mmCIF file of C-alpha atoms and ligand atoms in Angstrom:
data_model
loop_
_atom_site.group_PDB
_atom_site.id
_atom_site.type_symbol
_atom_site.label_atom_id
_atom_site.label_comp_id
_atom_site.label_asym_id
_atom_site.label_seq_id
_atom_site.Cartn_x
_atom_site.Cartn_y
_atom_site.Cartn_z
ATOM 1 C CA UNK A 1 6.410 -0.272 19.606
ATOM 2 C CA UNK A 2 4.265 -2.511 21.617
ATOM 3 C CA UNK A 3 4.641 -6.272 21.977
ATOM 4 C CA UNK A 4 1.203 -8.011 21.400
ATOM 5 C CA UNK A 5 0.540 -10.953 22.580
ATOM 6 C CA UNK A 6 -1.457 -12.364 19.257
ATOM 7 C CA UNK A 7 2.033 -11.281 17.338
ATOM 8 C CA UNK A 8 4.079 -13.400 15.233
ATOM 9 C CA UNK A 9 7.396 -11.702 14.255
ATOM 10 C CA UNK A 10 9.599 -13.837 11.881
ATOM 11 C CA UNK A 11 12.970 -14.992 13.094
ATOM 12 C CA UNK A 12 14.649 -12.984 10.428
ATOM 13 C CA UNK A 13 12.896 -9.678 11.091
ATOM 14 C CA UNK A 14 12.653 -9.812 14.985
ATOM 15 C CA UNK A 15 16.657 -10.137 14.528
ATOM 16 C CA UNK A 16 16.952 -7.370 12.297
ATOM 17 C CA UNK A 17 14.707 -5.109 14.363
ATOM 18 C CA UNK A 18 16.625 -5.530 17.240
ATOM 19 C CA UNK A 19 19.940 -4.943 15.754
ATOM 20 C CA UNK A 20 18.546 -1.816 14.054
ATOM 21 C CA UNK A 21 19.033 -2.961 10.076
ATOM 22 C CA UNK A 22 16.392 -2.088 7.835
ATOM 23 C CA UNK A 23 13.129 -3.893 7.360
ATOM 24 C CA UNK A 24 10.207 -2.705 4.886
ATOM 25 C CA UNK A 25 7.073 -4.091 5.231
ATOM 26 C CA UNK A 26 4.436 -5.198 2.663
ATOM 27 C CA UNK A 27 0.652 -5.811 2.236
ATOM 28 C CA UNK A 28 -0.986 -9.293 1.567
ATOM 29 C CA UNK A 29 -4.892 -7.613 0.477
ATOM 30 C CA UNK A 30 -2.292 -6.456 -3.136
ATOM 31 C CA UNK A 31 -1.831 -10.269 -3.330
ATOM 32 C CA UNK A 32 -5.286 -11.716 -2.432
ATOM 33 C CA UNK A 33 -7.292 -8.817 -3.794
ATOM 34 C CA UNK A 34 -5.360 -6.286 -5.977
ATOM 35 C CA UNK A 35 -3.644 -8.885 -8.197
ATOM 36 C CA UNK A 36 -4.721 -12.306 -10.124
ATOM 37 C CA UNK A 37 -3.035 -15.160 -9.848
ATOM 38 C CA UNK A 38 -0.403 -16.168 -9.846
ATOM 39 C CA UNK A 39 0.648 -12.996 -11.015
ATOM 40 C CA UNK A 40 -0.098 -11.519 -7.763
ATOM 41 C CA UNK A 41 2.358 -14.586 -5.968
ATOM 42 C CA UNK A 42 5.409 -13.649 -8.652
ATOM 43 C CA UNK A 43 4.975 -10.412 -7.653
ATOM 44 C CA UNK A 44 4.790 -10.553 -4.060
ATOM 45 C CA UNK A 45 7.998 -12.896 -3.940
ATOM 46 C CA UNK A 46 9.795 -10.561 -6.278
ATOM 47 C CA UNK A 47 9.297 -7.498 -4.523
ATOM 48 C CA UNK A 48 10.868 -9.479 -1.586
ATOM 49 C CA UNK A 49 14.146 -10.167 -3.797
ATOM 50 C CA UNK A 50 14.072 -6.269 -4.564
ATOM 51 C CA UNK A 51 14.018 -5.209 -0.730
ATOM 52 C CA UNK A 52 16.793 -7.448 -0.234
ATOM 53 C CA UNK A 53 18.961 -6.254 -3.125
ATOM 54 C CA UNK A 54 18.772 -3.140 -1.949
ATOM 55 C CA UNK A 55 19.817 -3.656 1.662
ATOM 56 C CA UNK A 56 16.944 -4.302 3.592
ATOM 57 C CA UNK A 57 14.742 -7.381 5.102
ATOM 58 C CA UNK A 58 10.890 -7.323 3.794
ATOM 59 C CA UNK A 59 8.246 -8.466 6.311
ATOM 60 C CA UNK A 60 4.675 -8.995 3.990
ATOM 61 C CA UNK A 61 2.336 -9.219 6.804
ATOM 62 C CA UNK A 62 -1.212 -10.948 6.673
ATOM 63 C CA UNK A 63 -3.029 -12.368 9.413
ATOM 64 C CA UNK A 64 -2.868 -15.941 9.769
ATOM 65 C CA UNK A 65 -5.048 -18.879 11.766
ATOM 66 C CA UNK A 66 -5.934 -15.279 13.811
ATOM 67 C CA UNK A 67 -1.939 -14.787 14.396
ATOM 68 C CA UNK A 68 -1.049 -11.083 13.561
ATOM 69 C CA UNK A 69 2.165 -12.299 11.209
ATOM 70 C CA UNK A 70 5.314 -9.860 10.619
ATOM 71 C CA UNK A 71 7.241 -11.889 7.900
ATOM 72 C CA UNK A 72 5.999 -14.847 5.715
ATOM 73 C CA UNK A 73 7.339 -17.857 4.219
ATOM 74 C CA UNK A 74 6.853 -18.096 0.459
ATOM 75 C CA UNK A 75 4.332 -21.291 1.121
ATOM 76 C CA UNK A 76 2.288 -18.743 2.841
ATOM 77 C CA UNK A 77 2.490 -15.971 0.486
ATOM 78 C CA UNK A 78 1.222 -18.799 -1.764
ATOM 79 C CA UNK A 79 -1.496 -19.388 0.399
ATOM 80 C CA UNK A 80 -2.885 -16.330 -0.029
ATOM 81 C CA UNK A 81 -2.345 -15.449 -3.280
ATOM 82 C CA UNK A 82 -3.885 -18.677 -4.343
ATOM 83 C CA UNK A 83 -6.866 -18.118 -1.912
ATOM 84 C CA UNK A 84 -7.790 -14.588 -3.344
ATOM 85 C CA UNK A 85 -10.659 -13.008 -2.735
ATOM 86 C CA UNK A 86 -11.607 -15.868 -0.416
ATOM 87 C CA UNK A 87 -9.544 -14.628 2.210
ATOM 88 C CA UNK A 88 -11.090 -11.537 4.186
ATOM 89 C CA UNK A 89 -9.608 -8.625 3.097
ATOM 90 C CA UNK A 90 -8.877 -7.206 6.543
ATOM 91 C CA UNK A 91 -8.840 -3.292 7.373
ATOM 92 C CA UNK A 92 -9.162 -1.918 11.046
ATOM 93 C CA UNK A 93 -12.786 -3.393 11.905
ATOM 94 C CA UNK A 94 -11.750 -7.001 11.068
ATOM 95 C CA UNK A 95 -9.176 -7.305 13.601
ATOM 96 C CA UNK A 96 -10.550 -8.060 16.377
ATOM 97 C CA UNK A 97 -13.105 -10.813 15.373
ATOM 98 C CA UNK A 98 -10.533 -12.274 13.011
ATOM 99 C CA UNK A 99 -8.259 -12.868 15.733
ATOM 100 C CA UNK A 100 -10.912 -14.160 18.099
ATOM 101 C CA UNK A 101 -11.981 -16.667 15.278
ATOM 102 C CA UNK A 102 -8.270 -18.025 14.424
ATOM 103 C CA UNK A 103 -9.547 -16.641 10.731
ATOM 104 C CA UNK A 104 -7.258 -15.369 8.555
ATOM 105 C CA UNK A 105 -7.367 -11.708 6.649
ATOM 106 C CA UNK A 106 -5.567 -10.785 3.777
ATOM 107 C CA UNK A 107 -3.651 -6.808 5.325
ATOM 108 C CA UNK A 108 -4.749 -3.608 3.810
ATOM 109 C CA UNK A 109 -2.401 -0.544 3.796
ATOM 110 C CA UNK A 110 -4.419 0.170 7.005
ATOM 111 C CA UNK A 111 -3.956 -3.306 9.099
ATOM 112 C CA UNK A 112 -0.670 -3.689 7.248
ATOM 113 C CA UNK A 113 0.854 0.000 8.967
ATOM 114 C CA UNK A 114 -0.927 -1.204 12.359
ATOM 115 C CA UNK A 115 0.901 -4.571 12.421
ATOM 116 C CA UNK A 116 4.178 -2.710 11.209
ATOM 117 C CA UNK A 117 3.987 -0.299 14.016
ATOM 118 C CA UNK A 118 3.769 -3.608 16.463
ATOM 119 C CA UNK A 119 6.538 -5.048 15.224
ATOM 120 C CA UNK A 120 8.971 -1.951 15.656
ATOM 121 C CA UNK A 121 9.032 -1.428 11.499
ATOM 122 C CA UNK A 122 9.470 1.996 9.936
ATOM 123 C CA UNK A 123 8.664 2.055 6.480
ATOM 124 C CA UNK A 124 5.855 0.137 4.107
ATOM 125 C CA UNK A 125 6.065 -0.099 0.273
ATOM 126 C CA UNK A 126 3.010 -1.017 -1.817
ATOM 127 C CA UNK A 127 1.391 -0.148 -5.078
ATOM 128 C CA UNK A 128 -1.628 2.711 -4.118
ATOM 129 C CA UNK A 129 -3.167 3.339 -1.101
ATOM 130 C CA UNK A 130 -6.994 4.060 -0.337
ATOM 131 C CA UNK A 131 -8.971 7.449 -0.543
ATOM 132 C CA UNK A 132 -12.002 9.078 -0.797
ATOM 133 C CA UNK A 133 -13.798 7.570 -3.805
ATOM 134 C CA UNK A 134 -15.347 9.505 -6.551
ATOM 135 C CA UNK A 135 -19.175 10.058 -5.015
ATOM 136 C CA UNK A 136 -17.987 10.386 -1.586
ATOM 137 C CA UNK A 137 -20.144 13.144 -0.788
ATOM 138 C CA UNK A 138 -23.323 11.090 -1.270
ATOM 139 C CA UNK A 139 -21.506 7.725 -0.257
ATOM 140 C CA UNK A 140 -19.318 8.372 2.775
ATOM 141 C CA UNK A 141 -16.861 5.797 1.186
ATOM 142 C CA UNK A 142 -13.450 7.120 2.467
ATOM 143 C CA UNK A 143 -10.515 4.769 3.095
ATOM 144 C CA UNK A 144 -9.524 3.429 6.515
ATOM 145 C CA UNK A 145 -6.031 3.948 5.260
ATOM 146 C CA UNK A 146 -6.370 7.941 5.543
ATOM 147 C CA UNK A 147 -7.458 7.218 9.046
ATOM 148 C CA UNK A 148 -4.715 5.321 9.347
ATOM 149 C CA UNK A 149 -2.216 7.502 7.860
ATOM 150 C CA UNK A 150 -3.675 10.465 10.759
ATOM 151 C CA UNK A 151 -2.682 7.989 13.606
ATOM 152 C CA UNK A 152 0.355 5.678 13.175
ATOM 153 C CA UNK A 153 3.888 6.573 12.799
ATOM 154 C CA UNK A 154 4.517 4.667 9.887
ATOM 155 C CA UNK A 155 6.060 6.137 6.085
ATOM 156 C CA UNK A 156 4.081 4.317 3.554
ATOM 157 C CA UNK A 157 5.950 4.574 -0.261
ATOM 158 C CA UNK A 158 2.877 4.081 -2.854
ATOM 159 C CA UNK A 159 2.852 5.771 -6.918
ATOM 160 C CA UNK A 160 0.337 8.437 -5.400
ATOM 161 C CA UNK A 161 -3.162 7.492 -5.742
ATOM 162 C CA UNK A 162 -5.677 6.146 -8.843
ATOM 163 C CA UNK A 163 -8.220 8.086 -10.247
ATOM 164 C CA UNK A 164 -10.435 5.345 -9.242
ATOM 165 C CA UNK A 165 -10.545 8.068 -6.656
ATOM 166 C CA UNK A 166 -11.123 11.950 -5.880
ATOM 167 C CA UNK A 167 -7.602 12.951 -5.853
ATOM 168 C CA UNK A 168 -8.697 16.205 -4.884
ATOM 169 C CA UNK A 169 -10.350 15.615 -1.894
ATOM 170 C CA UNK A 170 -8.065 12.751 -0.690
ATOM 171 C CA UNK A 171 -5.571 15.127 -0.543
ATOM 172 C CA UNK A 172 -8.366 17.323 1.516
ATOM 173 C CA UNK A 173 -8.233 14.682 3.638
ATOM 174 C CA UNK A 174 -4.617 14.068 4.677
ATOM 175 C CA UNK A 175 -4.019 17.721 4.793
ATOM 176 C CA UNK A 176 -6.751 18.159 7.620
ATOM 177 C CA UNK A 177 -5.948 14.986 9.457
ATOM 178 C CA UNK A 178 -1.925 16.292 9.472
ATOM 179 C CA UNK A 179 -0.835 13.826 7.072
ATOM 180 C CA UNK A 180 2.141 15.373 4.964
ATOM 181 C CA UNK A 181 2.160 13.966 1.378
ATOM 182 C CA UNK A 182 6.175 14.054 -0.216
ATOM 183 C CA UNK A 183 6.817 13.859 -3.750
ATOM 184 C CA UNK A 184 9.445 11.655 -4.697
ATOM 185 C CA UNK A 185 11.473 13.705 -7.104
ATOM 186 C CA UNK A 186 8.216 15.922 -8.343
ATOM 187 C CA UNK A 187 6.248 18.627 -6.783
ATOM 188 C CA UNK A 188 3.380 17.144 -8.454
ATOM 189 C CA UNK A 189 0.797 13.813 -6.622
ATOM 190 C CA UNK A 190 1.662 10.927 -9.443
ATOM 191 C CA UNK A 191 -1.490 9.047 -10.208
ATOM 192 C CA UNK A 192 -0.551 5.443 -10.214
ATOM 193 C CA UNK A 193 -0.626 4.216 -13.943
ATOM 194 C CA UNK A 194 0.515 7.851 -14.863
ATOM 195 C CA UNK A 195 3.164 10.424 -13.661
ATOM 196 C CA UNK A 196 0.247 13.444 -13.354
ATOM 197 C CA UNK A 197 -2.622 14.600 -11.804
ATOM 198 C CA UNK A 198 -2.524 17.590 -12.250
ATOM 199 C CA UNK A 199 -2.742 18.206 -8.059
ATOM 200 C CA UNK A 200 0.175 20.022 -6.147
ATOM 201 C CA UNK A 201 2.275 17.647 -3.134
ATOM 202 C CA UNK A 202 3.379 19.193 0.106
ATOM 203 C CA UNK A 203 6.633 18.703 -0.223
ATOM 204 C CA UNK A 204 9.454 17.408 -3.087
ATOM 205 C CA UNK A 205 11.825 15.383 -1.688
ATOM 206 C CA UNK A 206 14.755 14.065 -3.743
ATOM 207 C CA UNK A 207 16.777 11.317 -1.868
ATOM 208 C CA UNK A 208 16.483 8.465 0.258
ATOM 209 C CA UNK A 209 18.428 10.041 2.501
ATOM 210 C CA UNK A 210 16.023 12.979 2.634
ATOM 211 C CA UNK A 211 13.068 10.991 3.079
ATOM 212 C CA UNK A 212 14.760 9.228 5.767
ATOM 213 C CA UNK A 213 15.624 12.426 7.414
ATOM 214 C CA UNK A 214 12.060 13.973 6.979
ATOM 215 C CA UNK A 215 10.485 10.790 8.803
ATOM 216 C CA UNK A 216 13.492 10.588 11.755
ATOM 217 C CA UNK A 217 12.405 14.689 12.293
ATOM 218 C CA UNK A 218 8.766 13.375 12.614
ATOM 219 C CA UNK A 219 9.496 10.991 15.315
ATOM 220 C CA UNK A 220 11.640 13.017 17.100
ATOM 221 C CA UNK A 221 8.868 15.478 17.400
ATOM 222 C CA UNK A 222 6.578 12.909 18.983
ATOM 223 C CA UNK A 223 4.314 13.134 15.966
ATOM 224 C CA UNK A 224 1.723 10.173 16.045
ATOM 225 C CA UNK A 225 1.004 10.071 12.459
ATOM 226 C CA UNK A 226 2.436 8.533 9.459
ATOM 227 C CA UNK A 227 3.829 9.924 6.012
ATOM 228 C CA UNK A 228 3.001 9.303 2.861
ATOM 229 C CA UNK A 229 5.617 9.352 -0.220
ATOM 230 C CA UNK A 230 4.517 9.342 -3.730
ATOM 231 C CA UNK A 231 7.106 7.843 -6.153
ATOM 232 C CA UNK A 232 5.975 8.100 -9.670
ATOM 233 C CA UNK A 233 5.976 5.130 -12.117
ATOM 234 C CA UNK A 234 8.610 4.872 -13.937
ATOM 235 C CA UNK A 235 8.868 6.050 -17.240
ATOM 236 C CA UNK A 236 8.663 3.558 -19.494
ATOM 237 C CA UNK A 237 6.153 1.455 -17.388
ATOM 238 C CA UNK A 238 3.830 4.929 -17.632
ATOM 239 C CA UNK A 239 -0.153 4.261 -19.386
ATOM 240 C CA UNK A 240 -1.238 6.912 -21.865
ATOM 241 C CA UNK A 241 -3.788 8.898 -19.440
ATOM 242 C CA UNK A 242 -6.242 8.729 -21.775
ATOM 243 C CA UNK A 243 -6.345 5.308 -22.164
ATOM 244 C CA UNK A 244 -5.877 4.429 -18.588
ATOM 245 C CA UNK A 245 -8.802 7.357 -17.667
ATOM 246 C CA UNK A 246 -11.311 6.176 -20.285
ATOM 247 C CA UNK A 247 -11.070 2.698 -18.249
ATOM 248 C CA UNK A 248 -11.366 3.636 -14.839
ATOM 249 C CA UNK A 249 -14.469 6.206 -15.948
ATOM 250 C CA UNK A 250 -16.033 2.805 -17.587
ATOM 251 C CA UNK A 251 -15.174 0.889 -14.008
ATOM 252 C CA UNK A 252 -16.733 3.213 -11.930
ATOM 253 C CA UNK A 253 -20.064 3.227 -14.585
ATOM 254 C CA UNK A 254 -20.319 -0.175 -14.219
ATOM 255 C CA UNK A 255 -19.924 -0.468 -10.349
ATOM 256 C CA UNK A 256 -22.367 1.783 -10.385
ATOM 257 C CA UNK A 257 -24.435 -0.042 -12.467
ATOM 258 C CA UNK A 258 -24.036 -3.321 -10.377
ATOM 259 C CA UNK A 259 -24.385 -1.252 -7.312
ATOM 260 C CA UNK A 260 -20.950 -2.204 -5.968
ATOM 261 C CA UNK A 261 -20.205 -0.867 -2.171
ATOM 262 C CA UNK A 262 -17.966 -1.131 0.703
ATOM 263 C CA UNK A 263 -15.034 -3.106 0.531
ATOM 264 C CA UNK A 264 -15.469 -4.598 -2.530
ATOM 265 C CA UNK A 265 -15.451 -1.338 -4.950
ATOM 266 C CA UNK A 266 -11.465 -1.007 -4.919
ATOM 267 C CA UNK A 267 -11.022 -4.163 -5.753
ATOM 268 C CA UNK A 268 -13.690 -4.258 -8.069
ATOM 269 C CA UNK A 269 -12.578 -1.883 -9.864
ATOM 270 C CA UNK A 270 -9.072 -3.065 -10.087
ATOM 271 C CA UNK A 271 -10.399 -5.835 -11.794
ATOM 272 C CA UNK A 272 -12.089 -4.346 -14.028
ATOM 273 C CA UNK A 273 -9.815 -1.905 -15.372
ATOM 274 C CA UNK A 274 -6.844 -4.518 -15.604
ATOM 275 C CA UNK A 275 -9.701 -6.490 -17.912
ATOM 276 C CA UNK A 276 -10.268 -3.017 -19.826
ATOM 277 C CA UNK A 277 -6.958 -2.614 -20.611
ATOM 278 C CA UNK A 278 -6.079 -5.992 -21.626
ATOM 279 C CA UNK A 279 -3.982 -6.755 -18.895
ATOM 280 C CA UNK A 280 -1.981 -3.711 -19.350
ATOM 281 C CA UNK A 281 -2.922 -2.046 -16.608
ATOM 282 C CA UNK A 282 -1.652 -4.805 -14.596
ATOM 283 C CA UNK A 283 2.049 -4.727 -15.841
ATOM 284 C CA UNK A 284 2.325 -1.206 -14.863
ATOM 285 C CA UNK A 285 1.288 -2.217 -11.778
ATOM 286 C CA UNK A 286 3.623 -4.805 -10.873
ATOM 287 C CA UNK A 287 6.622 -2.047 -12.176
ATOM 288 C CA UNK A 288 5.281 0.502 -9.947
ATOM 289 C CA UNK A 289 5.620 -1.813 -6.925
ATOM 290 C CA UNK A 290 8.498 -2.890 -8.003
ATOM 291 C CA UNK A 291 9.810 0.983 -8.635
ATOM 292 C CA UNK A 292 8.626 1.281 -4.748
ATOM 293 C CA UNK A 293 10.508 -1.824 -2.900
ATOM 294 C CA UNK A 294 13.545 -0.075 -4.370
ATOM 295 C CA UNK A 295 13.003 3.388 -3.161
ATOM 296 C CA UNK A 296 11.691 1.905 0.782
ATOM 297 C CA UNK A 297 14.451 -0.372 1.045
ATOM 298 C CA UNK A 298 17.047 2.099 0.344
ATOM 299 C CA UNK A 299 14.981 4.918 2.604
ATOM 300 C CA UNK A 300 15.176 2.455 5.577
ATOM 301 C CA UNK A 301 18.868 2.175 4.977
ATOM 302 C CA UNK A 302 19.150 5.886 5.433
ATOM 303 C CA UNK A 303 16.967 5.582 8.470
ATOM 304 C CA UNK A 304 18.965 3.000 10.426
ATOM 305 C CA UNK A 305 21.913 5.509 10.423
ATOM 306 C CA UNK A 306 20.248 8.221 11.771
HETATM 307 N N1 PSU B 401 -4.974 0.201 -4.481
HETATM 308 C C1 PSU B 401 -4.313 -0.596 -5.349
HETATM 309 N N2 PSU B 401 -4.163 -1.912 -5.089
HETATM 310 C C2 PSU B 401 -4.640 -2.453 -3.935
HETATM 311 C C3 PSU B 401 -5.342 -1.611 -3.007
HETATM 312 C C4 PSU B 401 -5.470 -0.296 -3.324
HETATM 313 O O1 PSU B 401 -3.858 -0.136 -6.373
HETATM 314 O O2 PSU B 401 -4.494 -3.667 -3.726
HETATM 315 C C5 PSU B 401 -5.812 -2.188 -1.720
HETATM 316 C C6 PSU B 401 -4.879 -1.804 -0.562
HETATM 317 O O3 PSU B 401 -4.785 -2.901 0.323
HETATM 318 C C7 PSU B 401 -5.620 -0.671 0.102
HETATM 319 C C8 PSU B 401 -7.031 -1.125 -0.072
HETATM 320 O O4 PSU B 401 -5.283 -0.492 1.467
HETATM 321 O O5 PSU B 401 -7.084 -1.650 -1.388
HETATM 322 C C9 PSU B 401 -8.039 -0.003 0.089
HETATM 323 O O6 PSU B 401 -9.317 -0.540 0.118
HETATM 324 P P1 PSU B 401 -10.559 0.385 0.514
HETATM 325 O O7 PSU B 401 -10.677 1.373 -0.600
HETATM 326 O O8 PSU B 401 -11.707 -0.557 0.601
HETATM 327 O O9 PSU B 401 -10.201 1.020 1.820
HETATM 328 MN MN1 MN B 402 -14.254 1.989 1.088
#
């Protein structure tokens, strides 16, 4: 942990870091980008409830007037969702000028895991993380969050990964960078909307407690990197693959078609499959974050006793 001097811990989870209770933290770029609103506000204040119920303090994190911010205030998680896409979606790159501008930036899994690790917290629950997008090989466009994942100690809970992206070679990816990749109760990667992919995990874990003890055995070796637990989507919330595949292969044609790049494909795409599937898309994806708050709040329970 290292104290930064543009770093604005919240009352409430400065006092729980230093007593050693259990904080999860959460993105803002699934409020300003992933979500509408003011779904995406609901959501965000909801999933704060849900850390809470199950024994921990949440910390959303976001940058700010350029302050690097560990815990919001529901005014400013309204803020942001309200501001959407006008708010810089902020990976690694944006940092510094953001800060040096008093701008704000809406956290990606990337940003959000490097303002965690600041702050002294463990774990991070969100909906998906970044990868290496379909076309990579002619594109280059690989996620900052693997990157991220390869350097900074931090477990990140997600429902696996969309097929928005390669899930083949994302998983290429963490495995040469050192990044281990747990199933949460299945030895199969869940693929957001749907249980399967279809590609193996590392590693099935089946507990909080496990998890907890597979992340406190990764710190104690002094390894620099982060973890990354897929938790499949419940049930009941699950999309018929089909339906949610035919969608995303539409998304990507038309992305294509615009010539979408950069940082605005994922979100892009989000978009457009959410409008694709009627809006369906989107309830799964609250559930799945939802599904995630639960099992990081009760891992960093298991944590603080170890
Ligand atoms: N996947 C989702 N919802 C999201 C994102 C990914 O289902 O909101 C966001 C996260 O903030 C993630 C970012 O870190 O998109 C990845 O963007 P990119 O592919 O540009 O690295
Ligand atoms: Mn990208």
């Amino acid at each position: 942990m290292s104290l930064n001097k543009y770093l604005d811990v919240s009352p409430e989870v400065a006092e729980a870091v230093a007593a050693g209770k259990p904080v999860v933290a959460l993105e803002s770029t699934i409020i300003s980008h992933g979500m509408p609103y003011p779904q995406n506000v609901e959501t965000a204040l909801k999933v704060e409830s849900i850390i809470r119920e199950n024994g921990a303090v949440p910390a959303t994190i976001a940058i700010l007037g350029g302050r690097l911010k560990a815990g919001l205030t529901p005014e400013e998680i309204e803020y942001l969702g309200k501001k959407g896409h006008e708010v810089t979606k902020a990976s690694r790159r944006d940092l510094a000028v953001l800060v040096s501008k008093g701008a704000d930036g809406a956290t990606t899994v990337t940003t959000t895991m490097m303002i965690a690790y600041m702050a002294g917290i463990k774990i991070f629950a969100t909906g998906g993380i970044g990868g290496v997008h379909r076309g990579a090989e002619t594109t280059m466009d690989i996620s900052a969050d693997l990157e991220e994942l390869a350097q900074t100690p931090v477990m990140v809970v997600c429902a696996g990964a969309k097929s928005i992206l390669d899930l083949g070679l994302t998983l290429e990816y963490l495995e040469t960078h050192g990044v281990p990749v747990i199933g949460y109760g299945t030895k199969e990667l869940p693929a957001f909307y749907t249980r399967k992919s279809g590609f193996a995990v590392d590693y099935e874990l089946d507990s909080p407690a496990e998890l907890a003890a597979a992340f406190k055995a990764s710190q104690d070796i002094g390894l620099k990197g982060g973890m990354l637990v897929t938790n499949p989507i419940p049930e009941e919330f699950s999309m018929d693959p089909a339906v949610i595949n035919k969608a995303i292969d539409e998304a990507i044609a038309e992305a294509n078609a615009q010539g979408i790049h950069g940082k605005e494909s994922t979100p892009f795409l989000l978009a457009k499959v959410k409008e694709l599937t009627g809006g369906d898309s989107l309830d799964s994806n609250i559930q799945l974050v939802f599904n995630n708050a639960r099992l990081a709040a009760q891992t960093a329970a298991e944590l603080c006793k170890l």
